Short mmCIF file of C-alpha atoms in Angstrom, two decimals:
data_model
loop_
_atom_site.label_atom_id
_atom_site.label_comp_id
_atom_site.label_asym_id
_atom_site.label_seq_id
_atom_site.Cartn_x
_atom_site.Cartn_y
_atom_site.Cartn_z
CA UNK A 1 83.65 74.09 98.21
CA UNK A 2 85.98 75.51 100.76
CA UNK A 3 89.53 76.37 99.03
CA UNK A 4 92.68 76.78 99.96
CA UNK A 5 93.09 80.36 98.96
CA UNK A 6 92.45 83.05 96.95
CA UNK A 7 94.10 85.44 94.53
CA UNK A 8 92.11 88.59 94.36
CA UNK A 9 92.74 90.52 91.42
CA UNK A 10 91.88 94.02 91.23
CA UNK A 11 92.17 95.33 87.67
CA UNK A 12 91.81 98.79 85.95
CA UNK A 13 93.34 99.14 82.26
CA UNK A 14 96.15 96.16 82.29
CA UNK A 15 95.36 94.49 79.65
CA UNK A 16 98.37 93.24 79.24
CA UNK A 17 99.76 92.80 82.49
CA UNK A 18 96.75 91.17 84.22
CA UNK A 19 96.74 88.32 81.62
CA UNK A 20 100.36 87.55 82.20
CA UNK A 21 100.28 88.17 85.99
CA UNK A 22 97.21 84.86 85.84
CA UNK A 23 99.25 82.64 83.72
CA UNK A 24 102.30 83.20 85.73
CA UNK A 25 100.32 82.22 89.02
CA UNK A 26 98.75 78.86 87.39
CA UNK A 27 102.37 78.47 86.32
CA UNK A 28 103.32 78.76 89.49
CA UNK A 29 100.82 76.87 91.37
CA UNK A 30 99.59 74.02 88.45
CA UNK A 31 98.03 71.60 91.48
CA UNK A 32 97.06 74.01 94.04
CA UNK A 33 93.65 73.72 95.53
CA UNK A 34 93.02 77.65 95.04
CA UNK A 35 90.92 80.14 92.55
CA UNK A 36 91.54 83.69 91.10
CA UNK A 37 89.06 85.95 91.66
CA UNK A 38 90.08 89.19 88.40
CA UNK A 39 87.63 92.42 89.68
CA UNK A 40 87.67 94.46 85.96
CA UNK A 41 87.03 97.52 87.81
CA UNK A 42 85.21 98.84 84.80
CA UNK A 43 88.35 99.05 82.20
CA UNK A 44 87.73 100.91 79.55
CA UNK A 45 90.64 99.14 77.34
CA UNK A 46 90.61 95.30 76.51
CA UNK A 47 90.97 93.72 79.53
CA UNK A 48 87.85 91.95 79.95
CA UNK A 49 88.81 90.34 76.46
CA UNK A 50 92.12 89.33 77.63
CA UNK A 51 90.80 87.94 80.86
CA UNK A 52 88.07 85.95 78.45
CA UNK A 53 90.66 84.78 76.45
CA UNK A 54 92.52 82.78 79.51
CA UNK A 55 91.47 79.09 79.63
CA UNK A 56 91.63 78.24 83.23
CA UNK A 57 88.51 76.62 85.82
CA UNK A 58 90.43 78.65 88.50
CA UNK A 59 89.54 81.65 87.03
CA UNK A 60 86.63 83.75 87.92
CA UNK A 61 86.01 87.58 86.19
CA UNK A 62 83.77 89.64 88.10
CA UNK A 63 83.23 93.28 86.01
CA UNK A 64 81.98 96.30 88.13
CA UNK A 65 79.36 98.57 85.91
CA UNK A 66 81.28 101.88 87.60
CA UNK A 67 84.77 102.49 88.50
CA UNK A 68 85.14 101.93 92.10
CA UNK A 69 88.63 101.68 93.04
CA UNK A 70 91.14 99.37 94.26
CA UNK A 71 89.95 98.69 97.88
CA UNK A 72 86.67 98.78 96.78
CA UNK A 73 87.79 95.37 94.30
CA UNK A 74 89.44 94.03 97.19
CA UNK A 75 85.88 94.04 99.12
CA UNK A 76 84.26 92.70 96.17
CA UNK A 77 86.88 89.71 95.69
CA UNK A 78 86.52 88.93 99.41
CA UNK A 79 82.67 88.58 99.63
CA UNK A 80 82.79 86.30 96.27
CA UNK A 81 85.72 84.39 97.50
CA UNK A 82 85.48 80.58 98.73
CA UNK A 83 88.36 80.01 101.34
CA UNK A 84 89.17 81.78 104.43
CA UNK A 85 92.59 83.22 103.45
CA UNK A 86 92.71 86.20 100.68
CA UNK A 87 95.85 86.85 98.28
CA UNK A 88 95.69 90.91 97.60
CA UNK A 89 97.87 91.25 94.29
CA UNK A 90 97.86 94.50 92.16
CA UNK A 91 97.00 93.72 88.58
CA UNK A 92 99.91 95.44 87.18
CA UNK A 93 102.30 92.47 87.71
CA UNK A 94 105.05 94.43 90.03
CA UNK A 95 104.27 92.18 92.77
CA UNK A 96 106.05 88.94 92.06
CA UNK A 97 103.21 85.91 93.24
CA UNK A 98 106.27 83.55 93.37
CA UNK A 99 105.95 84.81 97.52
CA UNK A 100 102.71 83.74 97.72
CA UNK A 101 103.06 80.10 99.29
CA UNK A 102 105.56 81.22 102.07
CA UNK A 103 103.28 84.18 103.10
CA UNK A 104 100.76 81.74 103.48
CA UNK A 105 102.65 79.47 105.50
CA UNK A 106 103.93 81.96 107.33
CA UNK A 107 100.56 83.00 108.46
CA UNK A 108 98.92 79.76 109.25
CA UNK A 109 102.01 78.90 111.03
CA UNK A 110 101.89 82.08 113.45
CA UNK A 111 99.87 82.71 116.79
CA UNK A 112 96.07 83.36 116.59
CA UNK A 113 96.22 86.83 117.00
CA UNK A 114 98.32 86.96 113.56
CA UNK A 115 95.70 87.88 110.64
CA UNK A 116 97.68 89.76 108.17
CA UNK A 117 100.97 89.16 106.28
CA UNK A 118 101.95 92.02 104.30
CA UNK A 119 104.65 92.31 101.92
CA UNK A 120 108.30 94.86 102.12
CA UNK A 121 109.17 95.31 98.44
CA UNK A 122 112.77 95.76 98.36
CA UNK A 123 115.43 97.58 95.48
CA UNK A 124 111.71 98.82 94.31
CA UNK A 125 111.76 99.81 90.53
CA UNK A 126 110.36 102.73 90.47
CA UNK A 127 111.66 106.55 89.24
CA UNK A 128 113.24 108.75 92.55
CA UNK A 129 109.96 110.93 92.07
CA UNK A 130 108.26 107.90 93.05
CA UNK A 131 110.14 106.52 95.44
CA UNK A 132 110.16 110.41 97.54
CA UNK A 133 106.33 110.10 97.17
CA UNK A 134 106.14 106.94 99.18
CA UNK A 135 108.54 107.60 101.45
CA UNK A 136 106.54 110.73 102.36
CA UNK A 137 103.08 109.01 102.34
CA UNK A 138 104.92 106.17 104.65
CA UNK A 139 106.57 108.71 106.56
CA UNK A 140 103.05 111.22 107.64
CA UNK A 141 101.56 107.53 107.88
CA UNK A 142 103.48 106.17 110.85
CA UNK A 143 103.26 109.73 112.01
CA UNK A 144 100.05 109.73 112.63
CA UNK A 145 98.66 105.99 113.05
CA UNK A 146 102.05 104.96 114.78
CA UNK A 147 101.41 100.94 114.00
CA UNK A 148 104.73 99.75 112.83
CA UNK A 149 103.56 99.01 109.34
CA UNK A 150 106.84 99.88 106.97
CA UNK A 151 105.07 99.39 103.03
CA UNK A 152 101.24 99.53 103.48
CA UNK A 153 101.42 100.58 99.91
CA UNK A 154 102.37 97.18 98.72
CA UNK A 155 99.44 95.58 97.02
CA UNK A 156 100.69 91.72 97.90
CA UNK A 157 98.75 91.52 101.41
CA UNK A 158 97.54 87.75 102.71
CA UNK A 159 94.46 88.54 105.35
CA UNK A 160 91.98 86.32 106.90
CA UNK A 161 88.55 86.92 105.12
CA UNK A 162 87.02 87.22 108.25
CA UNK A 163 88.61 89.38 109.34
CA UNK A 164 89.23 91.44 106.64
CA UNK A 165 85.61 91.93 105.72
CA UNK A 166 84.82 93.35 109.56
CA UNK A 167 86.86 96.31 108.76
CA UNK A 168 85.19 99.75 108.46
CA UNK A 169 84.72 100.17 104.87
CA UNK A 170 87.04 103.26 103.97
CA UNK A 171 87.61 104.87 100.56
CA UNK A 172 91.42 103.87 100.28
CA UNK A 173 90.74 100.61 103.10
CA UNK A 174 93.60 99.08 101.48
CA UNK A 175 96.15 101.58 102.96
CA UNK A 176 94.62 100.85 106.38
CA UNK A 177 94.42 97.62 106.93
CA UNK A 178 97.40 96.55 109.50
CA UNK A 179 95.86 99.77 111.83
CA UNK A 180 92.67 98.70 111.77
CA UNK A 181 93.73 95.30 112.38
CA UNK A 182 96.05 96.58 115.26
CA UNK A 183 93.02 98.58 116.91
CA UNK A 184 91.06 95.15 116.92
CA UNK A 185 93.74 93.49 118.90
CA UNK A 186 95.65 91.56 116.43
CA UNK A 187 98.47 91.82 114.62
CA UNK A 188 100.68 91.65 111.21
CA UNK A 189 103.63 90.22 109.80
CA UNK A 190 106.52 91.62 107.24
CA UNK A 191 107.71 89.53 104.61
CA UNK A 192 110.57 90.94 102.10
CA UNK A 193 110.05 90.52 98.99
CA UNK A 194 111.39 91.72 95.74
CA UNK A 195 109.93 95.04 93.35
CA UNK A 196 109.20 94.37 90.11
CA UNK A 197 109.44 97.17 86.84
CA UNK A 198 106.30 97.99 85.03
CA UNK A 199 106.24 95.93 81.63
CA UNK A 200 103.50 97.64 79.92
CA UNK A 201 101.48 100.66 80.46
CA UNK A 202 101.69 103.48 82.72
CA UNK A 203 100.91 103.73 86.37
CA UNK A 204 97.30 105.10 87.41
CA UNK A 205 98.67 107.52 89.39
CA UNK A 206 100.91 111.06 89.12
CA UNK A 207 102.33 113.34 91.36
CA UNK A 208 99.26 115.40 91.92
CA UNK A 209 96.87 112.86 91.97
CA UNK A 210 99.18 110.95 94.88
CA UNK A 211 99.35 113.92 97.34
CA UNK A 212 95.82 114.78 96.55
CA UNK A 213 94.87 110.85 97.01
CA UNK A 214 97.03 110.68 100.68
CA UNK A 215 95.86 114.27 101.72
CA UNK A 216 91.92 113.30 100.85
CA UNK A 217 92.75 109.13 102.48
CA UNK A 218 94.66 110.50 105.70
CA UNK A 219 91.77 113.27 106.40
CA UNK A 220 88.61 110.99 105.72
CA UNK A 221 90.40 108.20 108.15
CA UNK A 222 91.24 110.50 110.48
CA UNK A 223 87.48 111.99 110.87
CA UNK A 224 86.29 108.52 110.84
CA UNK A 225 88.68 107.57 114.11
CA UNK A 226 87.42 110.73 115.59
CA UNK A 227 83.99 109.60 115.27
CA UNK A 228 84.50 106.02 116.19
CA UNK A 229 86.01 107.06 119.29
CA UNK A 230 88.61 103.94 118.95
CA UNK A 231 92.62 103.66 119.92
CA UNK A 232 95.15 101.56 119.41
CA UNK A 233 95.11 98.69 122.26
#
């Protein structure tokens, strides 16, 4: 059966958050012809119980045996998915799915050569530390890819499936995907949305491991273009 869309999940120890990020969105969208696709990318707190304990037909839990990362979920979600459009949505309930029916509108109202509708967060909720860190990993990022893309770091992206599962199959893909769009000739939209605070839990990621994670992403990608030969059109 060919859905409308479909809310890919990728989840690593949010227990809490995941299961109140799903019952928002069936809140949300009660009569929606859609499913949510939760990737338990191999938590090692309860969230595979939590996800269990969520009594929805919409729902589908896929666990990986090894912890693969987020993109790596994302790829996962999109080759078990059954509509053409995917909804990218970090598990840790920042990114508010109240957006999600005007992003898709957007998109399927929007020339051909539109495949990707990424979200802006604005006012985000996060500590100045933070906030310096992405606005350094944004900054290098346009300085060396150059595509225009002003928050590739926010986790509520809307992408043909088609499309999307084309794409060279980076560590870190997720950070990538307007450019690599943009190199195949097509091209993204913005839509502002709001941040959202953490509830529970602490983010995956400190200051070391975030320069160490853009450093290792930016140099990988950047061998890989080398390689590939390809430019932006």
């Amino acid at each position: 059966m060919n859905l409308k869309f479909s809310v890919i999940l990728p989840i690593h120890n949010e227990e809490i958050n995941a299961k109140k990020l799903i019952e928002e969105i069936l809140e949300l969208y009660p009569e929606d012809n859609y499913e949510i696709i939760a990737i338990n990318d191999k938590s090692t707190d309860n969230t595979l119980e939590m996800l269990e304990e969520i009594d929805s037909n919409k729902l589908k839990i896929i666990t990986h045996q090894n912890n693969m990362g987020q993109s790596a979920a994302m790829i996962t979600g999109a080759e078990n998915c059954n509509s053409d459009i995917c909804v990218f949505l970090d598990g840790d309930g920042q990114n508010d799915p109240q957006y999600i029916g005007n992003m898709i509108k957007l998109l399927e109202m929007s020339n051909t050569d539109i495949k990707l509708v990424i979200g802006e967060r604005k006012d985000r909720q996060h500590t100045v530390s933070k906030k310096i860190q992405s606005a350094f990993g944004n900054w290098i990022r346009n300085l060396l890819l150059g595509d225009g893309c002003r928050d590739s770091g926010c986790g509520l992206k809307i992408v043909y499936k088609k499309e999307f599962l084309k794409l060279h199959r980076l560590n870190n893909l997720h950070r990538f995907i307007p450019y690599m769009l943009k190199i195949q000739g097509y091209r993204f939209l913005h839509y502002q949305i709001k941040d959202r605070p953490r509830e529970y839990g602490v983010s995956h990621y400190n200051v070391f491991k975030r320069l160490t994670s853009v450093l290792e992403t930016y140099i990988c990608f950047l061998l890989w273009f080398v390689t590939a030969n390809l430019r932006i059109k």
